[in-house]
CSV table of C-alpha atoms in Angstrom, one decimal:
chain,number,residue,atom,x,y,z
A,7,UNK,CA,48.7,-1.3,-2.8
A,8,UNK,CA,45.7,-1.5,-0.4
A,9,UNK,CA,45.3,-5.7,0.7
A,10,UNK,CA,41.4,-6.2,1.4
A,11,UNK,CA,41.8,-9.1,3.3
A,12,UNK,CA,44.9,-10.9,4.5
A,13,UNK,CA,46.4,-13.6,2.1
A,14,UNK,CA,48.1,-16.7,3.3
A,15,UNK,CA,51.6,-17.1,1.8
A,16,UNK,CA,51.2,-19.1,-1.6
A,17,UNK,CA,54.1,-21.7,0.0
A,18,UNK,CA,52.1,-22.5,3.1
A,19,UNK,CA,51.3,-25.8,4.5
A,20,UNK,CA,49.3,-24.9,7.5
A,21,UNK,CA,48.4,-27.7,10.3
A,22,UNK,CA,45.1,-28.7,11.2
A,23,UNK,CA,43.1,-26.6,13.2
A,24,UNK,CA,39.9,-27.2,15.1
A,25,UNK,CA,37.9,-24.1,13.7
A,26,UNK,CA,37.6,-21.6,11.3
A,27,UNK,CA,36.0,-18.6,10.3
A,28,UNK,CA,34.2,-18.2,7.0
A,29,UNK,CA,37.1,-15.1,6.2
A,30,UNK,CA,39.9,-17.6,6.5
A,31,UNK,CA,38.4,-19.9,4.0
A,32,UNK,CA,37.9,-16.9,1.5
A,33,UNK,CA,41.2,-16.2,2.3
A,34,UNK,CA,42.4,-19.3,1.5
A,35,UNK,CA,40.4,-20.2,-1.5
A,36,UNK,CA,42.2,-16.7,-3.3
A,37,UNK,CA,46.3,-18.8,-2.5
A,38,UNK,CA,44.6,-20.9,-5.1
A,39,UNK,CA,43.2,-18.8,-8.2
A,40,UNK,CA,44.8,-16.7,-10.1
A,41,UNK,CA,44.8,-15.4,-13.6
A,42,UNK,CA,45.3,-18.6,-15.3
A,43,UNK,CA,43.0,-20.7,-12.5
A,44,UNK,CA,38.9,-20.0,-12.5
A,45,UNK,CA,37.1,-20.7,-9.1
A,46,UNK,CA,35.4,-23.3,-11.2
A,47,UNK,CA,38.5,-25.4,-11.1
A,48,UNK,CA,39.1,-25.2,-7.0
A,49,UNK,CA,37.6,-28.5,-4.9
A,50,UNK,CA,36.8,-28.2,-2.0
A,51,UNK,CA,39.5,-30.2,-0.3
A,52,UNK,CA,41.8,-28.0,-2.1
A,53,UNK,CA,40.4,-25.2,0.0
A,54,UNK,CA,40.4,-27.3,3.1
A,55,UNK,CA,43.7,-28.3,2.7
A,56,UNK,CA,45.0,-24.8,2.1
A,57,UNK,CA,43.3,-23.7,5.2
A,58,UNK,CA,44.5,-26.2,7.9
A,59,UNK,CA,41.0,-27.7,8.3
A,60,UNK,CA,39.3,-31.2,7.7
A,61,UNK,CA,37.3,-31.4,4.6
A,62,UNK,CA,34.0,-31.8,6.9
A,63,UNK,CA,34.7,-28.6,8.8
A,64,UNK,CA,34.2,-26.6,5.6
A,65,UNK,CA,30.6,-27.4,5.8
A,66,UNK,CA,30.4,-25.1,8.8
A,67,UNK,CA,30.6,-22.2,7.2
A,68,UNK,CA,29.4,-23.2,3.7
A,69,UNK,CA,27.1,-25.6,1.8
A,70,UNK,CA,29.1,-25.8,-1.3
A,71,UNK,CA,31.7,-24.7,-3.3
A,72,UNK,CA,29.1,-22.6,-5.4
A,73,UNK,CA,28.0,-21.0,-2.2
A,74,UNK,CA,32.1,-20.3,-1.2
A,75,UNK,CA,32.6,-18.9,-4.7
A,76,UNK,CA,29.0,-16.3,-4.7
A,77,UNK,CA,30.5,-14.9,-1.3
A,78,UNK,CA,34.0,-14.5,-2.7
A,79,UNK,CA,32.4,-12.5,-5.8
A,80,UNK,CA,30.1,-10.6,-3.0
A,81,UNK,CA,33.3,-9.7,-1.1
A,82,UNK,CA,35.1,-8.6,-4.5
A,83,UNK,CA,32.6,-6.3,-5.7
A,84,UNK,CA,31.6,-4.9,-2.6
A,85,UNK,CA,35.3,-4.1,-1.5
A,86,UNK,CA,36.7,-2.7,-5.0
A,87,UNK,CA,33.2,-0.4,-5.1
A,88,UNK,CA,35.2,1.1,-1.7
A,89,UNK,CA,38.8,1.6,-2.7
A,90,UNK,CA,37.5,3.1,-5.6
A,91,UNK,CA,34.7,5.0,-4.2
A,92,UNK,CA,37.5,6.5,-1.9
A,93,UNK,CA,39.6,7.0,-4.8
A,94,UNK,CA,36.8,9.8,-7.0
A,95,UNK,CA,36.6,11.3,-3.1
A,96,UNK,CA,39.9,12.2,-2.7
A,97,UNK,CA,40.5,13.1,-6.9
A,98,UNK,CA,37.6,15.4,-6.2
A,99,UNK,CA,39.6,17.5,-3.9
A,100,UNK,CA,42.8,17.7,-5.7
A,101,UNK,CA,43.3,18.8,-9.3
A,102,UNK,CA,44.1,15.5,-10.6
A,103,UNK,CA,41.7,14.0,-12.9
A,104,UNK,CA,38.6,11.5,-11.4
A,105,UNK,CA,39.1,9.5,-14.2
A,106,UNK,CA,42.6,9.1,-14.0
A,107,UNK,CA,43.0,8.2,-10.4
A,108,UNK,CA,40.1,5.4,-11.0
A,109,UNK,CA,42.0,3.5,-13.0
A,110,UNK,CA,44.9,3.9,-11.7
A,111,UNK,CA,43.4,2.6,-8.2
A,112,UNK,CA,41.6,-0.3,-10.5
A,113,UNK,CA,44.7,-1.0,-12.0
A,114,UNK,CA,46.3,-0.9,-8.6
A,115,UNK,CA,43.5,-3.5,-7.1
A,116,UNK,CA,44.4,-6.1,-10.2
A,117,UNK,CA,48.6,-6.4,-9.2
A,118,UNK,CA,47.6,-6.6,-5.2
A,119,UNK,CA,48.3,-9.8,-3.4
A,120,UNK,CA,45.0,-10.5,-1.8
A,121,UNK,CA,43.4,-11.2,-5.7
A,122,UNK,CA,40.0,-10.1,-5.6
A,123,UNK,CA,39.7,-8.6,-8.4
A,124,UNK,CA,40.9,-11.6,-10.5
A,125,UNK,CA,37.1,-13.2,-9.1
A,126,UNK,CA,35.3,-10.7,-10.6
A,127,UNK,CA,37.3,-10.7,-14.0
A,128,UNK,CA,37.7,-14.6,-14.5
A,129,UNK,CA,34.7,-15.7,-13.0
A,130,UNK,CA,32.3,-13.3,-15.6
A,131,UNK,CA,34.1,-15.2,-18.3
A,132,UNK,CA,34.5,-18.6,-17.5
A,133,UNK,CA,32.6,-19.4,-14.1
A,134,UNK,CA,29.2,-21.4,-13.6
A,135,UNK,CA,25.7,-19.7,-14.9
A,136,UNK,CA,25.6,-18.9,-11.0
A,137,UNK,CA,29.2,-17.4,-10.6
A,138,UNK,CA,28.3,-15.2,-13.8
A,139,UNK,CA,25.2,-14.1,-12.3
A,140,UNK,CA,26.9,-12.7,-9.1
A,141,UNK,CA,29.5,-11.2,-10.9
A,142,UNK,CA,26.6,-9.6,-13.2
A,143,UNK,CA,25.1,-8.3,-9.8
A,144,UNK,CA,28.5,-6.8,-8.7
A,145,UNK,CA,28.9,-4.7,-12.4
A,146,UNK,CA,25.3,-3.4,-11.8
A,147,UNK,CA,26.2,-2.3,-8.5
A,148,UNK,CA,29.3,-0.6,-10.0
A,149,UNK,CA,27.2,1.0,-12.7
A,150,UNK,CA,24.5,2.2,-10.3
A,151,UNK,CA,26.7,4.1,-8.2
A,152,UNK,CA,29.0,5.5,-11.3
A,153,UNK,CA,25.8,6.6,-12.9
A,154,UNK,CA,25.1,8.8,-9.2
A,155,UNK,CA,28.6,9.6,-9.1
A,156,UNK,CA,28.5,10.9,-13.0
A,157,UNK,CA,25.5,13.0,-12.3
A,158,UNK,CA,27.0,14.3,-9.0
A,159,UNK,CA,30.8,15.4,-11.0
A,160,UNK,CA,28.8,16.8,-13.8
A,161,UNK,CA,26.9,19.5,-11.6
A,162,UNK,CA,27.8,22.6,-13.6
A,163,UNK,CA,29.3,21.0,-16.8
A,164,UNK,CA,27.5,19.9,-19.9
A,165,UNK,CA,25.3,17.3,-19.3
A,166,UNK,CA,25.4,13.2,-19.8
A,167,UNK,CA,23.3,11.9,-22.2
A,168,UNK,CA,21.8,8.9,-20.4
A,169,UNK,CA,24.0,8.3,-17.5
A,170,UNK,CA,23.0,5.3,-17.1
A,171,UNK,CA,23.9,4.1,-20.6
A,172,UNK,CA,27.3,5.8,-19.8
A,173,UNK,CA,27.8,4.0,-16.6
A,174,UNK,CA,27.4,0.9,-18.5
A,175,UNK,CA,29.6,1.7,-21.2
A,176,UNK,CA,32.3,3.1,-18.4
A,177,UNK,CA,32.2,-0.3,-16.4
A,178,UNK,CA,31.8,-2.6,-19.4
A,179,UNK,CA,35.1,-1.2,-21.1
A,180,UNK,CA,36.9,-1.0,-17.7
A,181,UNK,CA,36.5,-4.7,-16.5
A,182,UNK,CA,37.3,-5.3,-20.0
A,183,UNK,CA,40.6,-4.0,-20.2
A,184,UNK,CA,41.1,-5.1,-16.8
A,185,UNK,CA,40.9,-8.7,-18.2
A,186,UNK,CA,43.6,-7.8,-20.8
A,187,UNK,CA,45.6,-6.5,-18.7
A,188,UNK,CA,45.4,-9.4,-16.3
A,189,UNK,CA,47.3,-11.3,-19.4
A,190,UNK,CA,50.3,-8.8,-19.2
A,191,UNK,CA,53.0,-8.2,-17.6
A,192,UNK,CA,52.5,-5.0,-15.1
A,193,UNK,CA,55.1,-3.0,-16.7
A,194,UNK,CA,52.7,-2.2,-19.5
A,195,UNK,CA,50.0,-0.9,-16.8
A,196,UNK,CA,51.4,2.9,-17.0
A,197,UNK,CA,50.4,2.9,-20.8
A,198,UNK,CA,47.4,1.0,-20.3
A,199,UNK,CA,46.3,3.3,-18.0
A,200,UNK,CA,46.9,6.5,-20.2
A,201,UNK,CA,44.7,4.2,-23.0
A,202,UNK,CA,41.9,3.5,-20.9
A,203,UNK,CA,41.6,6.8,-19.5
A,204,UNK,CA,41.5,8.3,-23.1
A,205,UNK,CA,38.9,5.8,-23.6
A,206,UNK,CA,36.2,7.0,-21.1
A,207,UNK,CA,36.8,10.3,-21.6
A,208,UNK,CA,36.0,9.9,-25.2
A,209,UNK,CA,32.8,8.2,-24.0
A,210,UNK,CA,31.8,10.8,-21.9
A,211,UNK,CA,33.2,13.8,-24.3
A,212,UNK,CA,30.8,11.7,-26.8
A,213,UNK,CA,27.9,11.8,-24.0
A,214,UNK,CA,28.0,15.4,-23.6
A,215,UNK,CA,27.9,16.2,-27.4
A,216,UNK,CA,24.6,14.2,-28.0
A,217,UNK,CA,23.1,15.7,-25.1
A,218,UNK,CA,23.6,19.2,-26.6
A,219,UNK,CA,22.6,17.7,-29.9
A,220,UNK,CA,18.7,16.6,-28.3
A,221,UNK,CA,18.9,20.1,-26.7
């Protein structure tokens, strides 16, 4: 599994140091989430403590815990648009499905160490009006680039109806399932990967056959 940033170990107990960067507080702030624990519920001398630092120092780097919590759903969103952004790249150049390796990568991204995605799926649920609103950013983010992406694949094929309609259905139902899946244990990801990629390509089988019909 690809780690976006490194993760302290869960058990540590680190000393206190005289600095830090604002990377090792994200860092530490994910040793305390998970998918039972909302970034809502973190303080910030939890966060302090977990990184070795006096409660004071945090302010160095951050206002608030509001203003820790945006960056860490800025940092989620921007690195899982990458992995899987990579992910269609090299699917395009093999004969496995786009589709397919997407979610598996997704899928891949929810069991890694580091977290991440657990932000973007807890925090659009539970979090603050202003955690929810960063997280909304991040999905329209994903559905912008889907919907050039979509357009891009489909060069030669049937044409979307509305795109961007489909991007939105696409990311919607992904994070969805994502948030199921979050609740189970990861030996039911191979089946509910086969599901979810049945899933979008009835949605864009579905796309294709009511742009024929406006034709």
């Amino acid at each position: 599994m690809t780690s976006i940033i490194p993760s302290l170990p869960l058990d540590a107990s680190p000393s206190r140091k005289s600095g830090i960067a604002r990377e090792d507080l994200l860092t530490a702030t994910l040793t305390l989430i998970g998918p039972n624990r909302s970034l809502s519920t973190v303080s910030l001398r939890e966060v302090a403590r977990a990184a070795g630092i006096a409660p004071n120092s945090f302010y160095r780097q951050f206002r608030d815990m509001d203003e820790l919590a945006i960056a860490l759903i800025d940092l989620a969103g921007r690195s899982l648009r990458k992995i899987i952004g990579q992910a269609r790249e090299r699917a395009t150049s093999t004969r496995r499905s786009v589709i397919k390796v997407s979610v598996e990568t997704f899928m891949e991204q929810l069991r890694a160490d580091d977290k991440l995605l657990h932000v973007l799926l807890r925090e659009g649920a539970v979090g603050s009006d202003a955690f929810k609103r960063a997280v909304e950013r991040e999905l329209n983010y994903f559905e912008d680039e889907l919907r050039v992406d979509l357009i891009r694949l489909g060069a030669g094929h049937p044409k979307l109806h509305e795109p961007e309609l489909v991007a939105r259905a696409i990311t919607r139902l992904v994070f969805a399932m994502g948030s199921v899946a979050m609740d189970q244990p990861p030996e039911l990801d191979p089946k509910l990967i086969d599901e979810i990629s049945q899933m979008l390509r009835m949605i864009i089988t579905g796309a294709r056959a009511l742009d024929n019909a406006h034709a």
